[in-house]
Amino acid sequence: MPAREEGAVVRARNETGRESPRDVWKADALAVTYFTRSQLLLAASLINCSMENATDFDMEDTIDMDMEESEEYGLHELAIYEVIFWCIMYGVVALLAVGGNALVIFIITTRPRMQTVTNYFIVNLAVGDMITGLLAIPFKFQAALFQRWFFPDFFCQLVPFIETVSLSVSVFTLTGSAVDRFRAVIFPKDAKMTQHTARVIVVFIWGFSLIGSLPYGMFHKVYDLAEEFEGFNESHYQCRPMFPDQNWWKGYNVYLTIIQYFVPLFIVDGAYTVIAVKVWLTPPLVDVRSDPRSALFEASKRRVVKMLVIVVAVFTFCWLPLETYLVLNELRPRVNEWYYINLVYFCCHWLAMSNSCLNPIIYGIYNEKFQREYKRVYLRLRCKKQYEGVATSDNEMTATFVGENEENGSVSNLNTPVNRSLMSSPSHLNKYASWSKALSGAHDYIASELGHD
């Protein structure tokens, strides 16, 4: 989706007033190239070159926006501290998206008790979000910041295609997960979704996303602005969508906006709203004051409601600004003449990309099973480091101790009854472990009744 902002159509002329002859399609004897006014301005402002040195022509004569009033165009030029700031912001999101979602995938694939139907969707969502962190975020940020394409030509087709596929997979998986939870809560007596059905749905999601994203892989091309405009004294490569028909391009953008945002948002919001109302209004089976299990049920119920509200709010909040910009870009192209439009775009795009790293955090806060697994992985890594250090120290101490006693003719027996008793668990610890296990089982039962895996 973020690649769609590249499609505002402007008519470009060089300093002699002639229309650009290369990579254009004739329509009513007018040559049209597909790139935004803001992107052409960024090409002159964000690479630390002055307007005169970079283009050597006046932007009023160069870009014809078919406006009634023609004014001198200009964009906010990013200062060095702003470039550093956005590099850090995008870098943090990319690292969290890759690391967090990789951790989710590792936990679910290596823990049999975590391999549930709902977690099939969570793994698929994590895969899509991780791909976004690996490809969509760094490549898109580089292209928007420098307005140059530094990579091989085939990446120009691969990156937008993979980006759109990963975003489609994430959105459709979120929708499928919402529908699954809706069925589990509203129709608990119906047959639950099997793992085979979940796998079929995941395959369908990927197939639909791949087919729907093909145009971005087919029509993106690398071209040189130096061959388009006489004002560029050196090669200036850019990766742009080259669609043969403007109406087809707009129709495709409308299709993506509806399919990738508004329809999923309607389904997700509706499903989670009904779930929240159902869970909130479900009375406890017994009196809360007389049964601790009922108190635990009430606490878990409100925790689930809070998580569902946050999932919906985060999804809506992260994607709404970018989708609004994309719609305005099609309906009101003059939005691109705002002085700070490049900063607005960075904010909208960064916020949308940040949704890829927030889901693992939400799981860790509001899902008891993921909390336990996160802690288990953390303690395992921490104990491994401590164990390696302690093991080295213990080996040295044991060798010294045995050596000294061998010299004295006596070696202590570490397997005496006293030592074995010290290694056994006290009775009160056994009771605590049994109570903790029973409490964890009660919570899992409540979560399964709520359809919350």
PDB file of N, CA and C in Angstrom, residues 64-105:
ATOM      1  N   ASP A  64       3.817  21.182 -14.503  1.00  0.00           N
ATOM      2  CA  ASP A  64       2.514  21.767 -14.777  1.00  0.00           C
ATOM      3  C   ASP A  64       1.464  20.971 -14.032  1.00  0.00           C
ATOM      4  N   MET A  65       0.929  21.508 -12.953  1.00  0.00           N
ATOM      5  CA  MET A  65      -0.051  20.806 -12.140  1.00  0.00           C
ATOM      6  C   MET A  65      -1.474  21.142 -12.554  1.00  0.00           C
ATOM      7  N   ASP A  66      -1.649  21.859 -13.680  1.00  0.00           N
ATOM      8  CA  ASP A  66      -2.975  22.252 -14.136  1.00  0.00           C
ATOM      9  C   ASP A  66      -3.728  23.035 -13.066  1.00  0.00           C
ATOM     10  N   MET A  67      -3.015  23.914 -12.371  1.00  0.00           N
ATOM     11  CA  MET A  67      -3.629  24.728 -11.334  1.00  0.00           C
ATOM     12  C   MET A  67      -3.995  26.089 -11.899  1.00  0.00           C
ATOM     13  N   GLU A  68      -4.983  26.722 -11.287  1.00  0.00           N
ATOM     14  CA  GLU A  68      -5.403  28.043 -11.735  1.00  0.00           C
ATOM     15  C   GLU A  68      -4.351  29.086 -11.378  1.00  0.00           C
ATOM     16  N   GLU A  69      -3.748  28.910 -10.220  1.00  0.00           N
ATOM     17  CA  GLU A  69      -2.725  29.847  -9.789  1.00  0.00           C
ATOM     18  C   GLU A  69      -1.416  29.084  -9.681  1.00  0.00           C
ATOM     19  N   SER A  70      -0.417  29.557 -10.389  1.00  0.00           N
ATOM     20  CA  SER A  70       0.883  28.897 -10.366  1.00  0.00           C
ATOM     21  C   SER A  70       1.821  29.691  -9.476  1.00  0.00           C
ATOM     22  N   GLU A  71       2.299  29.020  -8.416  1.00  0.00           N
ATOM     23  CA  GLU A  71       3.200  29.664  -7.488  1.00  0.00           C
ATOM     24  C   GLU A  71       4.514  28.895  -7.452  1.00  0.00           C
ATOM     25  N   GLU A  72       5.502  29.517  -6.893  1.00  0.00           N
ATOM     26  CA  GLU A  72       6.787  28.843  -6.790  1.00  0.00           C
ATOM     27  C   GLU A  72       6.693  27.712  -5.775  1.00  0.00           C
ATOM     28  N   TYR A  73       7.089  26.515  -6.207  1.00  0.00           N
ATOM     29  CA  TYR A  73       6.974  25.342  -5.371  1.00  0.00           C
ATOM     30  C   TYR A  73       8.224  25.208  -4.513  1.00  0.00           C
ATOM     31  N   GLY A  74       8.059  24.600  -3.356  1.00  0.00           N
ATOM     32  CA  GLY A  74       9.180  24.317  -2.486  1.00  0.00           C
ATOM     33  C   GLY A  74       8.777  23.315  -1.429  1.00  0.00           C
ATOM     34  N   LEU A  75       9.744  22.550  -0.966  1.00  0.00           N
ATOM     35  CA  LEU A  75       9.518  21.572   0.082  1.00  0.00           C
ATOM     36  C   LEU A  75      10.462  21.853   1.233  1.00  0.00           C
ATOM     37  N   HIS A  76      10.024  21.461   2.415  1.00  0.00           N
ATOM     38  CA  HIS A  76      10.890  21.560   3.577  1.00  0.00           C
ATOM     39  C   HIS A  76      12.111  20.666   3.382  1.00  0.00           C
ATOM     40  N   GLU A  77      13.287  21.264   3.482  1.00  0.00           N
ATOM     41  CA  GLU A  77      14.521  20.498   3.325  1.00  0.00           C
ATOM     42  C   GLU A  77      14.933  19.937   4.675  1.00  0.00           C
ATOM     43  N   LEU A  78      15.095  18.628   4.738  1.00  0.00           N
ATOM     44  CA  LEU A  78      15.419  17.975   5.998  1.00  0.00           C
ATOM     45  C   LEU A  78      16.816  18.357   6.463  1.00  0.00           C
ATOM     46  N   ALA A  79      16.896  18.794   7.713  1.00  0.00           N
ATOM     47  CA  ALA A  79      18.191  19.065   8.322  1.00  0.00           C
ATOM     48  C   ALA A  79      18.850  17.746   8.713  1.00  0.00           C
ATOM     49  N   ILE A  80      20.124  17.814   9.027  1.00  0.00           N
ATOM     50  CA  ILE A  80      20.865  16.597   9.329  1.00  0.00           C
ATOM     51  C   ILE A  80      20.298  15.909  10.561  1.00  0.00           C
ATOM     52  N   TYR A  81      19.864  16.696  11.569  1.00  0.00           N
ATOM     53  CA  TYR A  81      19.314  16.072  12.771  1.00  0.00           C
ATOM     54  C   TYR A  81      17.975  15.402  12.481  1.00  0.00           C
ATOM     55  N   GLU A  82      17.221  15.926  11.509  1.00  0.00           N
ATOM     56  CA  GLU A  82      15.963  15.277  11.133  1.00  0.00           C
ATOM     57  C   GLU A  82      16.223  13.962  10.410  1.00  0.00           C
ATOM     58  N   VAL A  83      17.234  13.938   9.554  1.00  0.00           N
ATOM     59  CA  VAL A  83      17.595  12.696   8.874  1.00  0.00           C
ATOM     60  C   VAL A  83      18.021  11.642   9.890  1.00  0.00           C
ATOM     61  N   ILE A  84      18.848  12.042  10.861  1.00  0.00           N
ATOM     62  CA  ILE A  84      19.290  11.105  11.897  1.00  0.00           C
ATOM     63  C   ILE A  84      18.100  10.609  12.711  1.00  0.00           C
ATOM     64  N   PHE A  85      17.192  11.526  13.036  1.00  0.00           N
ATOM     65  CA  PHE A  85      16.008  11.154  13.822  1.00  0.00           C
ATOM     66  C   PHE A  85      15.180  10.092  13.110  1.00  0.00           C
ATOM     67  N   TRP A  86      14.903  10.307  11.821  1.00  0.00           N
ATOM     68  CA  TRP A  86      14.075   9.351  11.087  1.00  0.00           C
ATOM     69  C   TRP A  86      14.811   8.039  10.855  1.00  0.00           C
ATOM     70  N   CYS A  87      16.125   8.099  10.694  1.00  0.00           N
ATOM     71  CA  CYS A  87      16.889   6.853  10.575  1.00  0.00           C
ATOM     72  C   CYS A  87      16.767   6.019  11.848  1.00  0.00           C
ATOM     73  N   ILE A  88      16.851   6.685  12.995  1.00  0.00           N
ATOM     74  CA  ILE A  88      16.717   5.970  14.268  1.00  0.00           C
ATOM     75  C   ILE A  88      15.311   5.407  14.430  1.00  0.00           C
ATOM     76  N   MET A  89      14.297   6.212  14.116  1.00  0.00           N
ATOM     77  CA  MET A  89      12.908   5.779  14.286  1.00  0.00           C
ATOM     78  C   MET A  89      12.593   4.575  13.404  1.00  0.00           C
ATOM     79  N   TYR A  90      12.986   4.650  12.134  1.00  0.00           N
ATOM     80  CA  TYR A  90      12.737   3.526  11.236  1.00  0.00           C
ATOM     81  C   TYR A  90      13.583   2.315  11.624  1.00  0.00           C
ATOM     82  N   GLY A  91      14.808   2.552  12.072  1.00  0.00           N
ATOM     83  CA  GLY A  91      15.658   1.443  12.482  1.00  0.00           C
ATOM     84  C   GLY A  91      15.107   0.696  13.681  1.00  0.00           C
ATOM     85  N   VAL A  92      14.594   1.434  14.659  1.00  0.00           N
ATOM     86  CA  VAL A  92      14.007   0.796  15.845  1.00  0.00           C
ATOM     87  C   VAL A  92      12.805  -0.057  15.460  1.00  0.00           C
ATOM     88  N   VAL A  93      11.932   0.489  14.618  1.00  0.00           N
ATOM     89  CA  VAL A  93      10.742  -0.260  14.194  1.00  0.00           C
ATOM     90  C   VAL A  93      11.145  -1.519  13.431  1.00  0.00           C
ATOM     91  N   ALA A  94      12.115  -1.393  12.529  1.00  0.00           N
ATOM     92  CA  ALA A  94      12.545  -2.554  11.748  1.00  0.00           C
ATOM     93  C   ALA A  94      13.136  -3.639  12.646  1.00  0.00           C
ATOM     94  N   LEU A  95      13.982  -3.254  13.602  1.00  0.00           N
ATOM     95  CA  LEU A  95      14.589  -4.238  14.497  1.00  0.00           C
ATOM     96  C   LEU A  95      13.546  -4.920  15.374  1.00  0.00           C
ATOM     97  N   LEU A  96      12.615  -4.136  15.916  1.00  0.00           N
ATOM     98  CA  LEU A  96      11.567  -4.720  16.752  1.00  0.00           C
ATOM     99  C   LEU A  96      10.648  -5.622  15.937  1.00  0.00           C
ATOM    100  N   ALA A  97      10.342  -5.205  14.707  1.00  0.00           N
ATOM    101  CA  ALA A  97       9.463  -6.018  13.864  1.00  0.00           C
ATOM    102  C   ALA A  97      10.106  -7.359  13.543  1.00  0.00           C
ATOM    103  N   VAL A  98      11.392  -7.340  13.211  1.00  0.00           N
ATOM    104  CA  VAL A  98      12.080  -8.592  12.876  1.00  0.00           C
ATOM    105  C   VAL A  98      12.312  -9.435  14.128  1.00  0.00           C
ATOM    106  N   GLY A  99      12.875  -8.826  15.167  1.00  0.00           N
ATOM    107  CA  GLY A  99      13.183  -9.583  16.378  1.00  0.00           C
ATOM    108  C   GLY A  99      11.952 -10.079  17.112  1.00  0.00           C
ATOM    109  N   GLY A 100      10.964  -9.206  17.295  1.00  0.00           N
ATOM    110  CA  GLY A 100       9.762  -9.598  18.027  1.00  0.00           C
ATOM    111  C   GLY A 100       8.975 -10.682  17.326  1.00  0.00           C
ATOM    112  N   ASN A 101       8.777 -10.535  16.032  1.00  0.00           N
ATOM    113  CA  ASN A 101       8.010 -11.540  15.294  1.00  0.00           C
ATOM    114  C   ASN A 101       8.793 -12.840  15.131  1.00  0.00           C
ATOM    115  N   ALA A 102      10.116 -12.756  15.022  1.00  0.00           N
ATOM    116  CA  ALA A 102      10.922 -13.981  14.990  1.00  0.00           C
ATOM    117  C   ALA A 102      10.794 -14.743  16.308  1.00  0.00           C
ATOM    118  N   LEU A 103      10.731 -14.011  17.419  1.00  0.00           N
ATOM    119  CA  LEU A 103      10.548 -14.660  18.722  1.00  0.00           C
ATOM    120  C   LEU A 103       9.192 -15.344  18.807  1.00  0.00           C
ATOM    121  N   VAL A 104       8.152 -14.688  18.298  1.00  0.00           N
ATOM    122  CA  VAL A 104       6.815 -15.290  18.293  1.00  0.00           C
ATOM    123  C   VAL A 104       6.809 -16.573  17.463  1.00  0.00           C
ATOM    124  N   ILE A 105       7.423 -16.530  16.287  1.00  0.00           N
ATOM    125  CA  ILE A 105       7.480 -17.719  15.426  1.00  0.00           C
ATOM    126  C   ILE A 105       8.250 -18.843  16.114  1.00  0.00           C
TER     127      ILE A 105
END
